[in-house]
Short mmCIF file of C-alpha atoms in Angstrom, two decimals:
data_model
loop_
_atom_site.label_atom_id
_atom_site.label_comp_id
_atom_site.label_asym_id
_atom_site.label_seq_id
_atom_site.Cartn_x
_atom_site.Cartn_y
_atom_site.Cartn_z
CA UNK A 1 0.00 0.00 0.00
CA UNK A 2 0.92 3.84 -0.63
CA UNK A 3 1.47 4.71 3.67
CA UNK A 4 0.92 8.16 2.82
CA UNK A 5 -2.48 7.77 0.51
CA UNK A 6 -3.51 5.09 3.28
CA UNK A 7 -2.95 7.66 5.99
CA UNK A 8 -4.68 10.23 3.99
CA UNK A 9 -7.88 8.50 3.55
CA UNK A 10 -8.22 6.93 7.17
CA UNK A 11 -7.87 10.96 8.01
CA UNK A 12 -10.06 11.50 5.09
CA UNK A 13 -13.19 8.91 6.14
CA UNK A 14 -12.89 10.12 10.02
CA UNK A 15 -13.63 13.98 9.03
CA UNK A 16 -16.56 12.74 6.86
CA UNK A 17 -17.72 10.89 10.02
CA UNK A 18 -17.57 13.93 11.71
CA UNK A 19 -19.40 15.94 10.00
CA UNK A 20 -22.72 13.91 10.97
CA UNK A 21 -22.60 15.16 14.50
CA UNK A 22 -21.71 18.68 12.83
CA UNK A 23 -24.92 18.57 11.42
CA UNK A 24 -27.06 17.26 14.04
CA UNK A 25 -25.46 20.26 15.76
CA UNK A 26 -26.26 22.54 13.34
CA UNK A 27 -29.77 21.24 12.85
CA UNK A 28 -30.64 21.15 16.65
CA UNK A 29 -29.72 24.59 17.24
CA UNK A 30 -31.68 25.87 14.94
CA UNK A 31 -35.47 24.11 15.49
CA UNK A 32 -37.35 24.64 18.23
CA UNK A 33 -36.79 23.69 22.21
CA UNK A 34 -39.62 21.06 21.77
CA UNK A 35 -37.40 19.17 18.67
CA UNK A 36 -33.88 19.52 19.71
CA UNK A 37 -33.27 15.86 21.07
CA UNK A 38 -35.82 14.20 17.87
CA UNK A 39 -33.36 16.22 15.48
CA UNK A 40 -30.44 15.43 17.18
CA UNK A 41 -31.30 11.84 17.52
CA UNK A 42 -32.92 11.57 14.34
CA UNK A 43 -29.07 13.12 12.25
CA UNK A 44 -27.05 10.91 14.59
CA UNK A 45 -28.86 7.20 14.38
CA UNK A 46 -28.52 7.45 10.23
CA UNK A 47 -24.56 6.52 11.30
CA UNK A 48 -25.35 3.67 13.04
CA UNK A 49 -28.05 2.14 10.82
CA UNK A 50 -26.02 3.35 7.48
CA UNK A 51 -23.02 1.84 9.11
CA UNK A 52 -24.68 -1.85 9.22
CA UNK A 53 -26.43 -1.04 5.85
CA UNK A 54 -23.33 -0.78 3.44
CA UNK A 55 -21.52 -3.53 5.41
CA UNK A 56 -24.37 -5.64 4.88
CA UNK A 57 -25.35 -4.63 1.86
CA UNK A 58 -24.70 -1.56 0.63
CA UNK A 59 -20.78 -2.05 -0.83
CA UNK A 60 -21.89 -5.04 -2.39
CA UNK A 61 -24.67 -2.94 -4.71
CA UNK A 62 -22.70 0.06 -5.21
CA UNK A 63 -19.76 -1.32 -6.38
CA UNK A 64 -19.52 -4.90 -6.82
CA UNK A 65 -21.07 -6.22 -10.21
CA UNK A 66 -23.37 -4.78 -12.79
CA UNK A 67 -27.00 -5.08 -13.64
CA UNK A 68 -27.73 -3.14 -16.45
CA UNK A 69 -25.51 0.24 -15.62
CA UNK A 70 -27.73 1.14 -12.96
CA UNK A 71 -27.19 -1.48 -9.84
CA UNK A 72 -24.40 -3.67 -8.61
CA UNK A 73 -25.39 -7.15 -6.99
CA UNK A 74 -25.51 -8.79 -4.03
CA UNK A 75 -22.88 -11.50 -4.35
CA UNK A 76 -20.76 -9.99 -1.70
CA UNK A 77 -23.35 -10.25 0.93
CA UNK A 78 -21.44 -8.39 4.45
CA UNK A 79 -18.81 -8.24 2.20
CA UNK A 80 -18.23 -11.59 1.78
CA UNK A 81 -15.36 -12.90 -0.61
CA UNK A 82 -14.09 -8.80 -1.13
CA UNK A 83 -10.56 -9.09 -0.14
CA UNK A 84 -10.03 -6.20 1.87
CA UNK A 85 -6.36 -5.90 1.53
CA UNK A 86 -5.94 -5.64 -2.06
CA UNK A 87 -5.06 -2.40 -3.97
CA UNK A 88 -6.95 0.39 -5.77
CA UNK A 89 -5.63 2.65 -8.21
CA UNK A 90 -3.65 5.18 -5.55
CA UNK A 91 -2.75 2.22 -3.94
CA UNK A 92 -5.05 2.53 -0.92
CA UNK A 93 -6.21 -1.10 0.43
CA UNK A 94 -10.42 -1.54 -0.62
CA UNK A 95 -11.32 -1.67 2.81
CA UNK A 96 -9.96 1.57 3.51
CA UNK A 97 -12.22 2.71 0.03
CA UNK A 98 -15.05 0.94 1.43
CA UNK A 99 -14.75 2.66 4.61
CA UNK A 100 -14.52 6.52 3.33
CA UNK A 101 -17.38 5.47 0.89
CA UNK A 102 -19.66 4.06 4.06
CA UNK A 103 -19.19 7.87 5.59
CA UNK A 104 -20.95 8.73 2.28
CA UNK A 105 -23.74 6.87 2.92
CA UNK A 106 -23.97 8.07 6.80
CA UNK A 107 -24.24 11.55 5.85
CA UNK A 108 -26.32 11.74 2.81
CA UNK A 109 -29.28 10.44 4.45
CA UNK A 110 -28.93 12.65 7.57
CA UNK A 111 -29.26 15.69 5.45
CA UNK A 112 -32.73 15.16 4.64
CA UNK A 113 -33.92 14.87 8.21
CA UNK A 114 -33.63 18.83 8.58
CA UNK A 115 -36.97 19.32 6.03
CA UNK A 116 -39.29 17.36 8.16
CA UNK A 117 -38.20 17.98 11.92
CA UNK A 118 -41.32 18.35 14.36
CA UNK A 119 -44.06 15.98 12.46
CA UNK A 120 -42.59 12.77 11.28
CA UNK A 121 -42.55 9.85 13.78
CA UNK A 122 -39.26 8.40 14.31
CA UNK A 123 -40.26 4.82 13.62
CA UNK A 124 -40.87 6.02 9.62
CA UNK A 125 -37.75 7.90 9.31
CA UNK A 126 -36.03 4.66 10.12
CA UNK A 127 -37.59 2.32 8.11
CA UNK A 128 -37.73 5.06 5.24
CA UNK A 129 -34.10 5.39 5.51
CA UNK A 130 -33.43 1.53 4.56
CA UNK A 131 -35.81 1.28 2.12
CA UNK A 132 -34.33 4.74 0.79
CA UNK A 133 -30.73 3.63 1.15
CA UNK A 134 -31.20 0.04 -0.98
CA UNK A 135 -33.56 1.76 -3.73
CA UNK A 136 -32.41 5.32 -4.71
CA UNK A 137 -28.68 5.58 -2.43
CA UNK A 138 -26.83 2.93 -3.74
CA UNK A 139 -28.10 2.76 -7.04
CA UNK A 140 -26.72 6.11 -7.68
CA UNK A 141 -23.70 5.69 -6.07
CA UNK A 142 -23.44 3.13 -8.83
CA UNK A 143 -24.92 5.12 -11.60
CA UNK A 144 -22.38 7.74 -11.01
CA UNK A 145 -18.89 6.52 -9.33
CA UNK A 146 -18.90 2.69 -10.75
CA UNK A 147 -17.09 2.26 -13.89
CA UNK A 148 -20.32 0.54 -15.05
CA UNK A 149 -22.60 3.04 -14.06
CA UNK A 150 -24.85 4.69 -16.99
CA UNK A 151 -24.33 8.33 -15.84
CA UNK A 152 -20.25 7.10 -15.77
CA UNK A 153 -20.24 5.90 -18.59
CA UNK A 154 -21.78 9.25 -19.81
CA UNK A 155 -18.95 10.82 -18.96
CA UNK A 156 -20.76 12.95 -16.19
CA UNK A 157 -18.17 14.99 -13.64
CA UNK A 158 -18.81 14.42 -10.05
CA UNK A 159 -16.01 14.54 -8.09
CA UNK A 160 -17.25 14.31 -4.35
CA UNK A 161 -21.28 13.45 -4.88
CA UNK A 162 -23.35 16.75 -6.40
CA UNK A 163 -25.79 14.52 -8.04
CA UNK A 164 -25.54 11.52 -5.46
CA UNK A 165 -25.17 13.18 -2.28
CA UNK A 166 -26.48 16.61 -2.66
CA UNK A 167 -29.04 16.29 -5.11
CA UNK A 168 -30.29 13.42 -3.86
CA UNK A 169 -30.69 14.11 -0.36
CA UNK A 170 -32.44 17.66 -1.48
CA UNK A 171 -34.92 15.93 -3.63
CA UNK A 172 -35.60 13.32 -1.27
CA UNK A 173 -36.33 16.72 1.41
CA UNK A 174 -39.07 17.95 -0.98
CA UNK A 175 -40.63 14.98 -1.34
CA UNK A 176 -41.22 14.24 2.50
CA UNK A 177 -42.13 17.82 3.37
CA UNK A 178 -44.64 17.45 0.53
CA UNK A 179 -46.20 14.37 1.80
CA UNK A 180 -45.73 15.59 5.27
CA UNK A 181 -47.76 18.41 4.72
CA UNK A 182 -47.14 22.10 7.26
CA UNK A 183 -46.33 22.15 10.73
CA UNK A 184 -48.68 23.17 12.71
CA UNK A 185 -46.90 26.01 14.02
CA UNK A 186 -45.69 26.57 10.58
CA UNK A 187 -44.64 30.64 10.08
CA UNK A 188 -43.21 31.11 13.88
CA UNK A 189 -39.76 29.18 13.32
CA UNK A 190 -37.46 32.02 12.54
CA UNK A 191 -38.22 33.22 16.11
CA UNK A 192 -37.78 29.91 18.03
CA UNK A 193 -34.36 28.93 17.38
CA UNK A 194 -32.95 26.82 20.28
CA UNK A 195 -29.45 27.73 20.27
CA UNK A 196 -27.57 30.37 17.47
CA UNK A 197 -23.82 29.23 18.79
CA UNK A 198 -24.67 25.38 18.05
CA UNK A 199 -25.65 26.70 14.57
CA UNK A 200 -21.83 28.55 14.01
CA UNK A 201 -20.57 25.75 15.81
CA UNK A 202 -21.90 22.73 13.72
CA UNK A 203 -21.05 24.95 10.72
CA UNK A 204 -17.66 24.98 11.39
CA UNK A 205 -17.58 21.25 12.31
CA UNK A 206 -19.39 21.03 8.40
CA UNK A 207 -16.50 22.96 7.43
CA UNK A 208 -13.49 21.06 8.90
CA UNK A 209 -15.21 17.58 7.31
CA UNK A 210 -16.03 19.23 4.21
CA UNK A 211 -12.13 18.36 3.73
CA UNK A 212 -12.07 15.17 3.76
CA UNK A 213 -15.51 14.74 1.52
CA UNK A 214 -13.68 16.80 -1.10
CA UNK A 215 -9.97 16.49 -1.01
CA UNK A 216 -10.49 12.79 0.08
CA UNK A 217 -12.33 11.96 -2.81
CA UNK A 218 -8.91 12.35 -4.59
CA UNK A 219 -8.63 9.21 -3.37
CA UNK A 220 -5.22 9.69 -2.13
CA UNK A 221 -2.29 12.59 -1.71
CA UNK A 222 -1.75 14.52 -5.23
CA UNK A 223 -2.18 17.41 -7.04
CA UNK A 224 -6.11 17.02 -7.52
CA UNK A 225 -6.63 16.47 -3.73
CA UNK A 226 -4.67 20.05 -2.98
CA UNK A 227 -6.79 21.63 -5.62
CA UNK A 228 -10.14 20.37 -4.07
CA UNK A 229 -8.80 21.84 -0.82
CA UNK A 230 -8.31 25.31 -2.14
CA UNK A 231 -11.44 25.57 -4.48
CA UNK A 232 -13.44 24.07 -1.48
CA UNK A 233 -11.90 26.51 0.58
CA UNK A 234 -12.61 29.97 -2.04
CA UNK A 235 -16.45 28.47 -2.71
CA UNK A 236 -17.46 28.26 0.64
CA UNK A 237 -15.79 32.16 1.90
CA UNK A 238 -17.15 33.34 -1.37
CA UNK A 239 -20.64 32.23 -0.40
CA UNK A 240 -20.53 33.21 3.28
CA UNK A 241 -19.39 37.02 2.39
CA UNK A 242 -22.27 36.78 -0.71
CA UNK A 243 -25.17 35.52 1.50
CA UNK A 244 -24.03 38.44 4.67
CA UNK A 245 -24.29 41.12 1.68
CA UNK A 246 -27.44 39.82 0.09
CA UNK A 247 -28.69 39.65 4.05
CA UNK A 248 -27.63 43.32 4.84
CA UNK A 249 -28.79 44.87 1.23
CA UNK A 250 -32.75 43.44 1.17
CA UNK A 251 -33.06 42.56 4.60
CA UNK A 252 -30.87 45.42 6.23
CA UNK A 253 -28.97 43.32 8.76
CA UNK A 254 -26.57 40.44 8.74
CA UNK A 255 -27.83 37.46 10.51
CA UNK A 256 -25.11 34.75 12.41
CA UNK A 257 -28.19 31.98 10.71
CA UNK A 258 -27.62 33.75 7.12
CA UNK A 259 -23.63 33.58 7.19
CA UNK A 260 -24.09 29.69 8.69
CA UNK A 261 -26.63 28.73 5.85
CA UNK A 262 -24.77 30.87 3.09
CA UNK A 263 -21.36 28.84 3.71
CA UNK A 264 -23.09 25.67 3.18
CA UNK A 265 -24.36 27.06 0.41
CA UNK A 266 -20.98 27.13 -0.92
CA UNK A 267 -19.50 23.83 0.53
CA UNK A 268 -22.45 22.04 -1.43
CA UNK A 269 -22.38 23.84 -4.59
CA UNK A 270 -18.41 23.54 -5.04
CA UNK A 271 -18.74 19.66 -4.14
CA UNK A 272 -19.66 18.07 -7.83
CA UNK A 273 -17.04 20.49 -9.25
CA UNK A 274 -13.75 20.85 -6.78
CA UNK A 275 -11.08 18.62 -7.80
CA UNK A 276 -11.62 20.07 -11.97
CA UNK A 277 -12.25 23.59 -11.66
CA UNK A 278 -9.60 26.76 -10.99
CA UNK A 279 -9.74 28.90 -8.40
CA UNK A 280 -11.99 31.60 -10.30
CA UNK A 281 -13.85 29.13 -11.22
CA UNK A 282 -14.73 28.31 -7.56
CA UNK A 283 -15.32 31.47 -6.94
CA UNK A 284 -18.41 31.74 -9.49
CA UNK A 285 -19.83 28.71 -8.79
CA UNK A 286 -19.69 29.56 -4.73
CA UNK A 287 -21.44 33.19 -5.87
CA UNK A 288 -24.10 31.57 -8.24
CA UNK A 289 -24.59 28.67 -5.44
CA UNK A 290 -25.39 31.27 -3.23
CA UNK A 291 -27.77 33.18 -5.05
CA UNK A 292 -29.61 30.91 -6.13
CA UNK A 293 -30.05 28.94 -2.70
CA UNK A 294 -31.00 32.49 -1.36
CA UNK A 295 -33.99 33.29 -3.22
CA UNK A 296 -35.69 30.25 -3.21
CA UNK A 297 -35.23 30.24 0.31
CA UNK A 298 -36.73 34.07 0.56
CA UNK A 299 -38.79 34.11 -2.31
CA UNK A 300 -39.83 30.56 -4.01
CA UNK A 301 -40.33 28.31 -1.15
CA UNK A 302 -43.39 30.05 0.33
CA UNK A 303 -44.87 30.33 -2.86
CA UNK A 304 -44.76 27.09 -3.94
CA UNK A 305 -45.85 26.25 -0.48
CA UNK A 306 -43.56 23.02 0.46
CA UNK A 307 -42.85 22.97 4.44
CA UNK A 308 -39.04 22.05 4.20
CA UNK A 309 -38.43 22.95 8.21
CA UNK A 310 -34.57 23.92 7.73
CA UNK A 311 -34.18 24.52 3.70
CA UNK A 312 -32.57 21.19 3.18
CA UNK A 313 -33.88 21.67 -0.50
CA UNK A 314 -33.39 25.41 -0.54
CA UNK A 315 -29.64 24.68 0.46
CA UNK A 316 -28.88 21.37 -0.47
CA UNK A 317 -30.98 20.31 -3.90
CA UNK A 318 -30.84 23.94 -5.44
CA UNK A 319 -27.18 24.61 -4.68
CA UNK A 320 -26.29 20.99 -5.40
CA UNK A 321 -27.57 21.36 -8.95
CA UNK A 322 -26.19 24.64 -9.56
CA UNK A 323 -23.34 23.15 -8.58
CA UNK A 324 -23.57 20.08 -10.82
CA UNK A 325 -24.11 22.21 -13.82
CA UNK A 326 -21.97 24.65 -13.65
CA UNK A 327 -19.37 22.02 -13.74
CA UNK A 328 -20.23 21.73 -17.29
CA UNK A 329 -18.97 25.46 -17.78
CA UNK A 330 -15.88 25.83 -15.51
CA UNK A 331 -14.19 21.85 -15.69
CA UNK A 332 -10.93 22.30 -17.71
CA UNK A 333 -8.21 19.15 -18.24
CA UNK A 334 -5.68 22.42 -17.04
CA UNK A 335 -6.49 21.49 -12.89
CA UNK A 336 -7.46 17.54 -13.96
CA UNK A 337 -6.42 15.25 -16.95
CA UNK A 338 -9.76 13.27 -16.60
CA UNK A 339 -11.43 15.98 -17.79
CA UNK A 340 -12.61 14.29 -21.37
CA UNK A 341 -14.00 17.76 -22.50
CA UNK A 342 -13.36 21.07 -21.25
CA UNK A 343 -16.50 23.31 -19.71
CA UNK A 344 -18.26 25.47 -21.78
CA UNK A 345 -15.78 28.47 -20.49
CA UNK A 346 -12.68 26.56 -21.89
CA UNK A 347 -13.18 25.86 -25.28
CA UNK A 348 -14.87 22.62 -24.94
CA UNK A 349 -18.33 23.84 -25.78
CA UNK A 350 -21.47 22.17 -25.09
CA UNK A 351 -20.66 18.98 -24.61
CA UNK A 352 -19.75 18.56 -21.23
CA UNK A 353 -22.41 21.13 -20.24
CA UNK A 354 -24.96 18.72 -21.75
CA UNK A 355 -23.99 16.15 -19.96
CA UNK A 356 -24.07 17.78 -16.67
CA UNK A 357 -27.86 18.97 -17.42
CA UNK A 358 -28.86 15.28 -18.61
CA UNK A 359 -27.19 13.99 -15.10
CA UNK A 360 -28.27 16.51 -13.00
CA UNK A 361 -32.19 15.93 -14.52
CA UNK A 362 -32.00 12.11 -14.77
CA UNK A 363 -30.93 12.34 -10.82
CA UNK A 364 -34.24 14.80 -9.91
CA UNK A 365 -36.18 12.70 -11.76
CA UNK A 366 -35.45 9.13 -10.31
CA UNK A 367 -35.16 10.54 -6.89
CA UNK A 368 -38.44 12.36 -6.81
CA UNK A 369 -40.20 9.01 -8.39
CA UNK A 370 -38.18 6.59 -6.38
CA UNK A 371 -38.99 9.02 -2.82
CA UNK A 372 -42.61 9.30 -3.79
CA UNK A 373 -43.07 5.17 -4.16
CA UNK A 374 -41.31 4.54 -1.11
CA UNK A 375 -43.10 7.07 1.19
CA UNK A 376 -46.65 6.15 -0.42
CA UNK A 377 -46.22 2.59 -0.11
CA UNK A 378 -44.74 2.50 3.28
CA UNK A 379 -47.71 4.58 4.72
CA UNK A 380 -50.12 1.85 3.89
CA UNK A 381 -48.60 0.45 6.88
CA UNK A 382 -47.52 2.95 9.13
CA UNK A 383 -48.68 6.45 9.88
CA UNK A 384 -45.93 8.80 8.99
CA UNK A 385 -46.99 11.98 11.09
CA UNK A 386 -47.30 12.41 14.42
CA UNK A 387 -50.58 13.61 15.75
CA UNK A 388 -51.73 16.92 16.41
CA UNK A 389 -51.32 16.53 19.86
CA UNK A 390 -47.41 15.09 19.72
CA UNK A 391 -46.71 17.85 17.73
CA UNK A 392 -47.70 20.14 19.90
CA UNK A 393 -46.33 18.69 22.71
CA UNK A 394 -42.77 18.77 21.10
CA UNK A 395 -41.60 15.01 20.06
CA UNK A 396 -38.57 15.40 22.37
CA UNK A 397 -40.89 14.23 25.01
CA UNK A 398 -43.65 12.39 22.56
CA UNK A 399 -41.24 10.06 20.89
CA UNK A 400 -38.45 10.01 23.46
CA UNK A 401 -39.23 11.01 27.00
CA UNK A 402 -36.11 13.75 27.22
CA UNK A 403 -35.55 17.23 27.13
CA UNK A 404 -32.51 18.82 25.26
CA UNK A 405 -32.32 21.49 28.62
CA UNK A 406 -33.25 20.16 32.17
CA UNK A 407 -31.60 23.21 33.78
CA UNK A 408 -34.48 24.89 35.75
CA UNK A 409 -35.68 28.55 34.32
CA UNK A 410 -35.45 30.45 37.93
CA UNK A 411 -37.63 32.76 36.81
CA UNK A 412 -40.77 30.87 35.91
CA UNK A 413 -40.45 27.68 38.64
CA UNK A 414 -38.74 29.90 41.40
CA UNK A 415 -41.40 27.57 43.91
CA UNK A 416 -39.69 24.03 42.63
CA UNK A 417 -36.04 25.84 42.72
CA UNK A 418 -34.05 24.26 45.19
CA UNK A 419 -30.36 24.28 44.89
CA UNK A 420 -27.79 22.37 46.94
CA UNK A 421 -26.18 25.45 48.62
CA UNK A 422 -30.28 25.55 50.04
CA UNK A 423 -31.15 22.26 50.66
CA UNK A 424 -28.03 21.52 52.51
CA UNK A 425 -26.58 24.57 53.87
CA UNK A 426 -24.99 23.35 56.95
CA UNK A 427 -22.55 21.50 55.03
CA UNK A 428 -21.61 23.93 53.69
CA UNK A 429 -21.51 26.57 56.45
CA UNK A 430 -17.55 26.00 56.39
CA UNK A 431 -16.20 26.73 53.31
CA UNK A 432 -18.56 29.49 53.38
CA UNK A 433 -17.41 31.14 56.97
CA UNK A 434 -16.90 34.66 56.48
CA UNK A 435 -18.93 34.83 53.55
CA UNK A 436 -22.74 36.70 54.49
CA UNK A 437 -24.73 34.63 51.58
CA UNK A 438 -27.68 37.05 51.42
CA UNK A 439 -31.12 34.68 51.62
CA UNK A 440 -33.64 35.13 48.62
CA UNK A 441 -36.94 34.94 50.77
CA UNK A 442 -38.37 34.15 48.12
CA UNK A 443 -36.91 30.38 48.14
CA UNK A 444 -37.43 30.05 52.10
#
């Protein structure tokens, strides 16, 4: 094996790991106090159940075998007969590929989970998210990154998962908020967000990982990986400074939720296009990313009337395919040699440009079908919202039992406040000699 393309992608598959709890983070801080521990819980458990998923079956249909371009097979059942120890391309053992592609599959799903926070029971996101994982997920991993794939063999550009990851998991958003139908509290969100610095900090944890989903899909230490790096890096500040402008211009104040959402906007739209693109070119496509993800999220989404709770389409599916299409105008064989035909901007015309649009379609199209099948058939046997009442209630305490906060608000239960210095404050009369603790009559 290569040691240092072996390191890399160990590195590489841990900071994609890590950016699932970044976005449970960054999802719980912004719903509501009633839906922090559902949201949480409901980002977090897609890495456990994805985990078991592509061991069990999930490799084995991405990537091993063919049917027909657009599935693998199931002949390595848990992996069965794959010798992990032999080499890819860079030189990286397949078990180590196996692993960084796995994170893929954790993360994907939980990005979906911010459109319908607050009404779905728990119960149907999970089954949903196998049935979702073995019928649209892996069959576009293997439409897109196996050499057998029809969308590969297309010559589509991808480098780190516009169309399978972003795309995907925006489409699939829509869907369930349109089947989901509007919170009830639907319009009063903006003002109930349960902690801002959780936001910033799950961003930043989105960030950091961001690395290793783009510079690790180089597959190992080279010029291509360095180039994702910086054109990740340039998309993403580009974005954040273009969504704080676009904030203070029509809305007359930047917002810490704005800058957060607008550097996503940039992580996700640079994704398909990172390891081909220049610099500049990362700068546009973070810019047109941005703008676009902006005004559907200020201006579309209420009027085509879709409840997606945290934009996960607004951010996600409309960045994602600007993203995947502009691809088609800025790839040039100058930053990578795979590059069959330069973007529209380079002299390649509209070939590659084509190709992008008949990719980035084909993907909204099989998604949206696939989503609506699953989600109609499995409600024949399961309800898929909560009731009226759970929803109220908050389903941290209808579908769990917990609370996010169980610190006491002094203010409102000042009769049930009893702290320890109170309760027991004879033991403690000797640290304290000296010390006149005034008494608060109000909790004697």
């Amino acid at each position: 094996m290569n040691a240092a393309n072996t390191s890399f992608m160990i590195l590489s598959s841990i900071l994609v790991l890590f950016m699932t709890p970044g976005l449970a983070f960054f999802y719980g801080g912004l719903v509501s106090k009633r839906n922090v521990v559902n949201t949480m819980l409901s980002v977090f458990i897609m890495t456990g159940v994805a985990i078991v998923l592509w061991i069990v079956i999930g490799y084995s249909l991405s990537f091993s075998g063919d049917i027909g371009g657009f599935i693998g097979t199931v002949k390595n059942f848990f992996m069965n007969g794959i010798d992990l120890t032999s080499l890819t391309a860079t030189k990286i053992p397949t078990g180590i590929f196996a692993v960084f592609e796995m994170m893929f599959a954790v993360i994907t799903p939980a990005l979906f989970v911010g459109a319908v926070v607050g009404r779905i029971r728990f119960n149907f996101l999970l089954v949903f998210l196998v049935l979702w994982s073995v019928i649209i997920y892996y069959p576009m991993v293997h439409l897109v990154w196996s050499p057998h794939g029809i969308l590969y063999g297309l010559g589509v550009l991808d480098f780190a998962g516009g169309t399978v990851v972003h795309i995907n998991a925006g489409v699939t958003a829509f869907v369930l908020s349109a089947f989901l139908g509007k919170r009830i509290k639907f319009g009063d969100i903006p003002h109930t967000h349960y902690n801002l610095p959780w936001v910033l900090l799950g961003t930043a944890i989105l960030w950091i990982g961001w690395y290793g989903f783009n510079a690790g899909s180089a597959l190992g230490v080279d010029n291509i990986a360095a180039q994702a790096t910086i054109t990740t890096t340039m998309s993403t500040g580009t974005a954040m400074v273009t969504w704080m402008i676009l904030d203070m211009i029509i809305n007359g104040k930047p917002t810490l939720v704005g800058v957060c959402t607008g550097t996503l906007c940039g992580l996700v739209g640079i994704t398909p296009a990172c390891g081909f693109v220049t610099i500049a070119g990362s700068f546009w496509i973070g810019m047109f990313s941005t703008f676009a993800s902006y005004f559907f999220v200020n201006y579309l989404k209420d009027r085509i009337g879709v409840d997606d709770a945290l934009d996960a389409f607004g951010c996600h599916g409309v960045s994602g395919i600007v993203g995947s299409i502009a691809t088609g105008l800025f790839a040039t064989k100058a930053v990578n040699p795979i590059v069959a035909h330069n973007g529209a901007f380079y002299g390649g015309g509209w070939h590659q440009i084509t190709v992008q649009v008949v990719a980035t379609l084909a993907t909204i199209v099989f998604v949206a079908i696939a989503a609506s099948i699953i989600i109609k058939g499995l409600s024949l046997v399961m309800p898929m919202r909560v009731d009226r009442k759970e929803e109220e209630l908050g389903l941290d305490q209808g579908e769990h039992g917990e609370e996010a906060d169980y610190t006491v608000e002094m203010s409102k239960d000042l009769d049930e406040y009893r702290s320890d210095l109170n309760l027991y404050s004879k033991e403690f009369r000797g640290q304290l000699g000296g010390l006149d603790v005034p008494k608060d009559p109000r909790l004697h």
